[in-house]
Coordinates of C-alpha atoms and ligand atoms in Angstrom, one line a residue:
M182 CA -1.5 -233.2 -50.4
P183 CA -1.1 -231.0 -53.9
D184 CA 2.0 -229.5 -53.8
A185 CA 2.8 -226.4 -56.2
K186 CA 6.4 -227.2 -56.5
M187 CA 5.8 -230.8 -57.2
A188 CA 3.3 -229.7 -59.8
A189 CA 6.2 -227.8 -61.6
A190 CA 8.7 -230.7 -61.1
M191 CA 6.5 -232.8 -62.7
G192 CA 6.2 -231.1 -65.5
A193 CA 9.7 -230.5 -66.3
Y194 CA 10.6 -234.2 -65.7
R195 CA 8.1 -235.3 -68.5
I196 CA 10.0 -233.0 -70.6
F197 CA 13.3 -234.2 -69.2
V198 CA 12.4 -238.1 -70.4
E199 CA 11.3 -237.2 -73.7
L200 CA 13.9 -234.8 -74.6
C201 CA 16.9 -237.7 -73.0
R202 CA 15.8 -241.0 -74.0
D203 CA 18.6 -242.6 -74.2
G204 CA 20.4 -240.4 -71.5
C205 CA 22.0 -237.2 -71.8
I206 CA 23.8 -234.4 -70.1
V207 CA 21.8 -232.8 -67.3
G208 CA 22.4 -229.2 -65.9
I209 CA 20.6 -229.4 -62.4
G210 CA 20.2 -225.9 -60.5
S211 CA 19.7 -225.6 -56.5
G212 CA 16.8 -224.9 -54.4
S213 CA 13.4 -226.4 -52.7
T214 CA 11.8 -226.8 -56.2
V215 CA 15.1 -228.3 -57.8
K216 CA 14.6 -230.5 -54.9
R217 CA 11.4 -231.9 -56.2
F218 CA 12.9 -232.4 -59.3
I219 CA 15.5 -234.5 -58.0
E220 CA 13.0 -236.2 -55.7
V221 CA 10.2 -237.1 -58.9
L222 CA 13.7 -238.7 -60.6
D223 CA 12.7 -242.3 -61.6
V224 CA 16.2 -243.8 -61.4
G225 CA 14.8 -247.2 -63.1
E226 CA 13.9 -244.8 -66.4
P227 CA 16.9 -244.9 -69.2
A228 CA 16.7 -241.1 -69.3
V229 CA 17.6 -240.8 -65.8
A230 CA 19.8 -243.7 -65.2
R231 CA 22.0 -242.9 -68.0
S232 CA 22.4 -239.2 -67.5
L233 CA 25.4 -237.6 -66.7
Y234 CA 24.6 -234.3 -64.2
Y235 CA 26.2 -231.1 -63.4
A236 CA 25.4 -229.7 -60.0
T237 CA 25.1 -226.0 -59.6
S238 CA 25.8 -226.6 -55.4
V239 CA 27.0 -229.0 -53.3
D240 CA 23.9 -229.2 -51.9
T241 CA 22.2 -230.2 -55.4
A242 CA 25.6 -232.6 -55.9
I243 CA 25.0 -234.1 -52.3
H244 CA 21.2 -235.3 -53.3
L245 CA 22.0 -236.0 -56.9
S246 CA 24.4 -238.6 -55.5
S247 CA 22.5 -240.1 -53.1
R248 CA 20.2 -241.1 -55.7
G249 CA 22.6 -242.9 -57.2
L250 CA 23.1 -240.8 -60.3
R251 CA 26.6 -239.5 -61.6
V252 CA 27.4 -236.2 -60.8
L253 CA 30.1 -234.6 -63.4
D254 CA 32.8 -231.7 -62.0
V255 CA 31.8 -228.4 -63.1
S256 CA 35.5 -227.8 -64.7
M257 CA 34.2 -230.3 -67.2
L258 CA 32.0 -228.0 -68.6
M259 CA 34.9 -226.6 -70.1
N260 CA 35.1 -229.3 -72.9
E261 CA 32.9 -228.5 -75.5
K262 CA 32.0 -231.9 -75.8
L263 CA 30.5 -232.2 -72.6
L264 CA 27.9 -229.1 -72.7
P265 CA 24.2 -229.9 -70.9
D266 CA 21.6 -230.7 -73.1
V267 CA 18.9 -229.7 -70.4
Y268 CA 19.0 -227.5 -67.8
V269 CA 16.6 -227.6 -64.8
D270 CA 16.5 -225.0 -62.0
G271 CA 13.9 -222.4 -59.9
A272 CA 13.6 -219.0 -59.5
D273 CA 12.6 -216.3 -57.1
E274 CA 10.7 -213.9 -59.4
V275 CA 9.6 -214.5 -63.1
S276 CA 8.5 -211.5 -64.8
R277 CA 5.8 -211.5 -67.8
E278 CA 9.1 -210.9 -70.2
L279 CA 10.4 -214.5 -68.6
N280 CA 13.2 -212.0 -67.0
L281 CA 14.4 -213.8 -63.7
I282 CA 15.7 -213.1 -60.2
K283 CA 17.7 -215.9 -58.9
G284 CA 20.5 -216.5 -56.1
G285 CA 18.0 -217.0 -53.3
G286 CA 20.4 -220.4 -52.9
G287 CA 23.5 -218.6 -53.4
A288 CA 24.4 -220.6 -56.2
L289 CA 23.9 -217.3 -58.8
L290 CA 27.0 -218.0 -60.5
R291 CA 27.3 -221.6 -61.2
E292 CA 23.7 -221.4 -62.2
K293 CA 24.6 -218.5 -64.7
V294 CA 27.3 -220.5 -66.4
L295 CA 25.1 -223.6 -66.4
A296 CA 22.2 -221.5 -68.2
Y297 CA 24.6 -220.0 -70.4
L298 CA 26.2 -223.2 -71.6
S299 CA 23.3 -225.2 -72.3
R300 CA 20.9 -226.2 -75.1
R301 CA 17.5 -226.0 -73.2
R302 CA 16.8 -224.1 -69.8
I303 CA 13.6 -224.8 -67.7
Y304 CA 12.9 -223.1 -64.8
I305 CA 10.3 -224.9 -62.3
V306 CA 8.7 -222.3 -60.0
D307 CA 5.0 -222.5 -58.2
A308 CA 2.6 -219.4 -58.9
S309 CA 4.0 -217.4 -56.3
K310 CA 6.7 -216.5 -57.7
L311 CA 5.2 -214.6 -60.7
V312 CA 5.4 -210.9 -61.0
D313 CA 4.5 -208.1 -62.8
V314 CA 7.7 -206.6 -62.4
L315 CA 11.2 -207.6 -61.5
G316 CA 12.4 -206.7 -58.0
T317 CA 9.0 -206.1 -56.4
R318 CA 9.6 -209.2 -53.7
F319 CA 12.9 -210.1 -54.2
P320 CA 16.4 -208.1 -54.0
V321 CA 18.8 -208.8 -56.4
P322 CA 21.8 -210.8 -54.9
L323 CA 25.4 -210.2 -56.4
E324 CA 28.5 -212.8 -56.1
V325 CA 31.0 -211.0 -55.0
V326 CA 35.0 -211.2 -54.7
P327 CA 35.6 -211.3 -50.7
Y328 CA 38.3 -208.5 -51.1
T329 CA 36.5 -205.9 -53.5
L330 CA 33.7 -206.1 -50.8
P331 CA 34.2 -202.7 -49.4
L332 CA 34.7 -201.4 -53.0
V333 CA 31.5 -202.9 -54.1
T334 CA 29.2 -201.6 -51.3
R335 CA 31.1 -198.2 -51.8
S336 CA 29.9 -198.5 -55.2
L337 CA 26.6 -199.2 -54.3
E338 CA 26.2 -196.6 -52.0
S339 CA 27.2 -194.2 -54.1
M340 CA 24.2 -195.3 -57.0
G341 CA 22.0 -194.8 -53.9
Y342 CA 21.1 -198.5 -53.2
M343 CA 20.4 -200.2 -50.1
Y344 CA 21.8 -203.3 -49.5
R345 CA 22.8 -206.2 -47.0
V346 CA 25.6 -208.6 -47.0
R347 CA 24.1 -212.0 -46.6
S348 CA 24.6 -214.0 -43.5
G349 CA 23.8 -217.1 -42.7
S350 CA 22.9 -219.5 -39.5
G351 CA 25.2 -222.2 -37.7
K352 CA 28.2 -219.5 -38.7
L353 CA 29.3 -216.2 -37.9
G354 CA 30.3 -213.9 -40.5
P355 CA 29.1 -213.9 -44.1
V356 CA 27.7 -216.4 -46.2
V357 CA 30.2 -218.0 -48.2
T358 CA 29.6 -219.1 -51.3
D359 CA 30.9 -222.6 -53.0
N360 CA 33.1 -219.9 -55.2
G361 CA 34.3 -218.9 -52.2
N362 CA 32.5 -215.7 -52.6
Y363 CA 30.3 -213.4 -50.4
V364 CA 26.8 -212.2 -51.1
V365 CA 25.3 -208.8 -51.2
D366 CA 21.6 -208.6 -51.5
V367 CA 20.8 -205.3 -53.2
Y368 CA 17.0 -203.8 -53.0
T369 CA 16.6 -202.7 -56.0
G370 CA 12.6 -202.0 -55.7
P371 CA 10.6 -202.4 -58.8
I372 CA 13.3 -203.2 -62.4
R373 CA 12.4 -201.2 -65.1
S374 CA 15.3 -202.2 -67.3
P375 CA 17.3 -205.7 -66.3
E376 CA 19.3 -205.2 -69.1
T377 CA 20.6 -201.7 -67.6
L378 CA 20.7 -203.2 -64.3
E379 CA 22.9 -206.3 -65.1
S380 CA 25.0 -203.8 -67.2
K381 CA 25.3 -201.5 -63.8
F382 CA 25.9 -204.1 -61.4
M383 CA 28.3 -205.9 -63.9
S384 CA 30.1 -202.8 -64.0
I385 CA 31.7 -202.7 -60.5
P386 CA 35.3 -204.6 -60.6
G387 CA 34.5 -207.2 -58.0
V388 CA 31.0 -208.6 -59.0
A389 CA 31.5 -212.0 -60.1
A390 CA 27.9 -212.5 -61.3
T391 CA 24.6 -211.1 -60.4
G392 CA 21.0 -212.8 -60.2
I393 CA 19.4 -211.3 -62.6
F394 CA 18.9 -213.7 -65.4
L395 CA 17.8 -212.5 -68.8
R396 CA 15.5 -213.8 -70.7
T397 CA 17.9 -215.1 -73.4
L398 CA 18.7 -217.4 -70.5
V399 CA 15.4 -218.8 -70.3
D400 CA 13.6 -221.1 -72.8
T401 CA 10.6 -222.5 -70.9
V402 CA 8.9 -221.8 -67.5
I403 CA 7.0 -224.2 -65.8
V404 CA 4.4 -222.8 -63.3
G405 CA 3.0 -225.1 -60.8
F406 CA -0.2 -224.7 -59.1
E407 CA -1.7 -225.9 -55.6
D408 CA -4.3 -228.3 -57.6
G409 CA -1.1 -230.5 -58.9
S410 CA -1.6 -228.8 -62.5
Y411 CA 1.2 -226.8 -64.1
K412 CA 1.1 -224.6 -67.4
E413 CA 4.3 -224.1 -69.7
V414 CA 5.4 -220.7 -70.7
V415 CA 7.6 -221.0 -73.8
R416 CA 9.7 -217.8 -74.8
T417 CA 8.8 -216.5 -78.1
Ligands
LIG152 C1 19.4 -220.8 -55.9 C2 18.2 -219.9 -56.4 C3 17.2 -221.0 -56.4 O1 16.7 -221.5 -57.5 C4 15.8 -219.8 -56.1 O2 16.1 -219.1 -55.2 C5 14.5 -220.6 -56.0 O3 14.5 -221.6 -54.9 P1 13.3 -221.8 -54.3 O4 13.1 -223.6 -55.3 O5 13.5 -222.8 -52.9 O6 12.1 -221.2 -54.0 O7 18.5 -219.2 -57.1 O8 20.2 -220.0 -56.0

């Protein structure tokens, strides 16, 4: 049965093979759509087999390794000779201007670092992720240094925001990210200026990253549809 996430993943795979014919350095985001992308990688293809991969989460690293692919430690990103040529990730919301909300999987800080450092950033989404205005469906996640949590939540309250400290199942207490941080989901409602909100949240000490990915971190969005087709939207 056609699958919109798989359609987007196939679109990204075609671009990836074209860009990385003899292998390159690839950043890989997190989430269910990214898992489809990892599934469609043909490990017999030189572009795939000869590439080196950065993972934005332990989850993604496990999936890449299970396909026999070589995963670099994220500390290698600080070596300017080992920056990713291409980055592939999902998103929770995509606006008409190509601003994004990300972080549904709690990997926002590493995702932002990878997106910032990569030469070509490709996001794969199903059509349900397209919104007129950001903040319509998803809260904005903040990755927060644990001991600053009371400071961050007090600041959000004084700004008038509803929020929830993210918790999971299988363990009591807050979700702890792969960087040892907490995630606070902020219910912003429609976001008129993503740039202003990004600056506002980042002005709170203890916020390590927000899930607002401004369009400057986006080169291409591939939107998949249920009938198996996809369209490529390029930032102009
Ligand atoms: C993880 C993310 C994901 O890319 C985002 O939540 C989309 O996930 P999915 O593809 O499962 O819908 O930002 O932090």
